[in-house]
PDB file of C-alpha atoms in Angstrom:
ATOM      1  CA  MET A 295    -107.700-100.582 188.725  1.00 54.00           C
ATOM      2  CA  PHE A 296    -109.198-100.939 185.230  1.00 57.00           C
ATOM      3  CA  VAL A 297    -105.856-101.401 183.500  1.00 57.00           C
ATOM      4  CA  THR A 298    -104.986-104.639 185.255  1.00 58.00           C
ATOM      5  CA  PRO A 299    -107.948-106.717 183.911  1.00 56.00           C
ATOM      6  CA  ALA A 300    -107.299-105.432 180.377  1.00 54.00           C
ATOM      7  CA  TYR A 301    -103.674-106.618 180.483  1.00 57.00           C
ATOM      8  CA  ALA A 302    -104.743-109.913 181.943  1.00 52.00           C
ATOM      9  CA  GLN A 303    -107.126-110.581 179.054  1.00 55.00           C
ATOM     10  CA  ALA A 304    -104.547-109.707 176.398  1.00 52.00           C
ATOM     11  CA  ALA A 305    -101.992-112.057 177.882  1.00 52.00           C
ATOM     12  CA  GLY A 306    -104.157-115.106 177.121  1.00 51.00           C
ATOM     13  CA  GLY A 307    -102.624-118.003 175.257  1.00 54.00           C
ATOM     14  CA  ALA A 308    -105.206-118.098 172.442  1.00 60.00           C
ATOM     15  CA  SER A 309    -103.454-118.534 169.090  1.00 72.00           C
ATOM     16  CA  VAL A 310    -105.004-117.417 165.818  1.00 76.00           C
ATOM     17  CA  ASN A 311    -104.642-119.462 162.655  1.00 84.00           C
ATOM     18  CA  PRO A 312    -102.392-117.551 160.178  1.00 82.00           C
ATOM     19  CA  ILE A 313    -104.832-118.257 157.338  1.00 85.00           C
ATOM     20  CA  MET A 314    -107.614-116.589 159.305  1.00 87.00           C
ATOM     21  CA  GLN A 315    -105.478-113.460 159.588  1.00 88.00           C
ATOM     22  CA  PHE A 316    -105.158-113.239 155.786  1.00 90.00           C
ATOM     23  CA  LEU A 317    -108.767-114.228 155.055  1.00 92.00           C
ATOM     24  CA  PRO A 318    -110.091-110.613 154.951  1.00 92.00           C
ATOM     25  CA  LEU A 319    -107.300-109.621 152.562  1.00 94.00           C
ATOM     26  CA  ILE A 320    -108.032-112.622 150.319  1.00 93.00           C
ATOM     27  CA  LEU A 321    -111.756-111.815 150.329  1.00 95.00           C
ATOM     28  CA  ILE A 322    -111.110-108.178 149.415  1.00 96.00           C
ATOM     29  CA  PHE A 323    -108.917-109.254 146.486  1.00 95.00           C
ATOM     30  CA  ALA A 324    -111.556-111.736 145.283  1.00 95.00           C
ATOM     31  CA  ILE A 325    -114.299-109.115 145.449  1.00 96.00           C
ATOM     32  CA  MET A 326    -112.160-106.555 143.592  1.00 95.00           C
ATOM     33  CA  TYR A 327    -111.345-109.139 140.910  1.00 95.00           C
ATOM     34  CA  PHE A 328    -114.998-109.943 140.236  1.00 94.00           C
ATOM     35  CA  LEU A 329    -116.259-106.349 140.490  1.00 95.00           C
ATOM     36  CA  MET A 330    -113.447-104.425 138.770  1.00 95.00           C
ATOM     37  CA  ILE A 331    -110.801-106.458 136.946  1.00 95.00           C
ATOM     38  CA  ARG A 332    -112.936-109.106 135.236  1.00 95.00           C
ATOM     39  CA  PRO A 333    -115.513-106.685 133.734  1.00 95.00           C
ATOM     40  CA  GLN A 334    -112.701-104.464 132.434  1.00 96.00           C
ATOM     41  CA  GLN A 335    -111.023-107.436 130.745  1.00 96.00           C
ATOM     42  CA  LYS A 336    -114.354-108.370 129.152  1.00 96.00           C
ATOM     43  CA  LYS A 337    -114.819-104.822 127.882  1.00 95.00           C
ATOM     44  CA  VAL A 338    -111.309-104.804 126.373  1.00 94.00           C
ATOM     45  CA  LYS A 339    -111.990-108.110 124.573  1.00 96.00           C
ATOM     46  CA  GLU A 340    -115.258-106.768 123.136  1.00 95.00           C
ATOM     47  CA  HIS A 341    -113.526-103.582 121.942  1.00 94.00           C
ATOM     48  CA  GLN A 342    -110.741-105.613 120.325  1.00 94.00           C
ATOM     49  CA  ALA A 343    -113.310-107.807 118.540  1.00 94.00           C
ATOM     50  CA  MET A 344    -115.127-104.681 117.328  1.00 92.00           C
ATOM     51  CA  ILE A 345    -111.880-103.204 115.982  1.00 92.00           C
ATOM     52  CA  ASN A 346    -110.956-106.418 114.185  1.00 92.00           C
ATOM     53  CA  ALA A 347    -114.414-106.589 112.575  1.00 91.00           C
ATOM     54  CA  VAL A 348    -114.273-103.076 111.050  1.00 93.00           C
ATOM     55  CA  ARG A 349    -114.523-103.111 107.264  1.00 92.00           C
ATOM     56  CA  ARG A 350    -115.058-100.711 104.398  1.00 93.00           C
ATOM     57  CA  GLY A 351    -118.386 -98.883 104.549  1.00 92.00           C
ATOM     58  CA  ASP A 352    -118.805 -98.951 108.334  1.00 93.00           C
ATOM     59  CA  GLU A 353    -119.663 -95.683 110.025  1.00 94.00           C
ATOM     60  CA  VAL A 354    -117.393 -95.148 113.026  1.00 95.00           C
ATOM     61  CA  VAL A 355    -116.666 -92.671 115.791  1.00 96.00           C
ATOM     62  CA  THR A 356    -113.070 -92.069 116.823  1.00 94.00           C
ATOM     63  CA  ALA A 357    -111.901 -91.442 120.387  1.00 93.00           C
ATOM     64  CA  GLY A 358    -111.621 -87.767 119.458  1.00 93.00           C
ATOM     65  CA  GLY A 359    -115.309 -87.657 118.531  1.00 94.00           C
ATOM     66  CA  ILE A 360    -114.893 -87.568 114.747  1.00 94.00           C
ATOM     67  CA  HIS A 361    -117.715 -89.313 112.882  1.00 95.00           C
ATOM     68  CA  GLY A 362    -116.949 -90.771 109.493  1.00 95.00           C
ATOM     69  CA  LYS A 363    -117.194 -93.642 107.072  1.00 95.00           C
ATOM     70  CA  VAL A 364    -114.396 -96.185 106.636  1.00 95.00           C
ATOM     71  CA  THR A 365    -113.100 -96.120 103.070  1.00 95.00           C
ATOM     72  CA  LYS A 366    -110.087 -98.415 103.402  1.00 94.00           C
ATOM     73  CA  VAL A 367    -108.789-100.851 106.009  1.00 94.00           C
ATOM     74  CA  LYS A 368    -105.042-101.320 105.889  1.00 93.00           C
ATOM     75  CA  GLU A 369    -102.917-104.175 107.193  1.00 91.00           C
ATOM     76  CA  ASP A 370    -100.649-101.905 109.248  1.00 93.00           C
ATOM     77  CA  GLY A 371    -103.386-101.226 111.821  1.00 91.00           C
ATOM     78  CA  THR A 372    -104.764 -98.048 110.271  1.00 94.00           C
ATOM     79  CA  VAL A 373    -108.006 -97.169 108.525  1.00 96.00           C
ATOM     80  CA  ASP A 374    -108.892 -94.356 106.169  1.00 96.00           C
ATOM     81  CA  VAL A 375    -112.011 -92.530 107.356  1.00 96.00           C
ATOM     82  CA  GLU A 376    -113.935 -90.103 105.155  1.00 96.00           C
ATOM     83  CA  ILE A 377    -115.261 -87.345 107.394  1.00 95.00           C
ATOM     84  CA  ALA A 378    -116.642 -85.114 104.627  1.00 95.00           C
ATOM     85  CA  ASP A 379    -116.915 -85.217 100.843  1.00 94.00           C
ATOM     86  CA  GLY A 380    -113.350 -85.659  99.616  1.00 92.00           C
ATOM     87  CA  VAL A 381    -111.819 -85.303 103.085  1.00 96.00           C
ATOM     88  CA  LYS A 382    -110.107 -88.481 104.262  1.00 96.00           C
ATOM     89  CA  VAL A 383    -108.228 -88.992 107.506  1.00 96.00           C
ATOM     90  CA  ARG A 384    -105.984 -91.931 108.366  1.00 96.00           C
ATOM     91  CA  VAL A 385    -106.423 -93.093 111.975  1.00 96.00           C
ATOM     92  CA  GLN A 386    -105.165 -95.984 114.056  1.00 95.00           C
ATOM     93  CA  LYS A 387    -107.685 -98.780 114.543  1.00 94.00           C
ATOM     94  CA  SER A 388    -107.169 -98.604 118.291  1.00 92.00           C
ATOM     95  CA  THR A 389    -108.532 -95.035 118.364  1.00 94.00           C
ATOM     96  CA  LEU A 390    -111.936 -96.133 117.107  1.00 94.00           C
ATOM     97  CA  ALA A 391    -114.369 -95.691 119.966  1.00 93.00           C
ATOM     98  CA  SER A 392    -117.432 -97.323 118.426  1.00 93.00           C
ATOM     99  CA  VAL A 393    -119.035 -98.518 115.245  1.00 92.00           C
ATOM    100  CA  VAL A 394    -122.254 -96.585 114.610  1.00 90.00           C
ATOM    101  CA  SER A 395    -123.577 -98.730 111.772  1.00 84.00           C
ATOM    102  CA  LYS A 396    -122.236-101.860 110.174  1.00 80.00           C
ATOM    103  CA  THR A 397    -122.472-102.708 106.494  1.00 77.00           C
ATOM    104  CA  GLU A 398    -123.424-106.108 105.239  1.00 74.00           C
ATOM    105  CA  PRO A 399    -120.548-108.167 103.861  1.00 66.00           C
ATOM    106  CA  ALA A 400    -120.413-108.408 100.098  1.00 58.00           C
ATOM    107  CA  ALA A 401    -121.745-111.654  98.658  1.00 54.00           C
ATOM    108  CA  ALA A 402    -118.979-113.813  97.252  1.00 51.00           C
TER     109      ALA A 402
END
């Protein structure tokens, strides 16, 4: 007795616009773009700018947690970091996690 009215309602001729069916999916993608993808891209750009601005004398922290002072910046994408008196380590620029203190550029 209750099944018959349920089938009768489902058999209606109401058509749904195909765009309206995809609207929730489009909204979810837009929200994910603005909440997740865009901030991550911004963070990557800032990190890349920080890496490109590293120069001799800057105190840096590597991704491994090593604190040191940059003694030489090389063109092949590496930097020499002095972690103790007379102890220098060559690391990739991309492994620098942050710059603790910047030095002033030398006057030309």
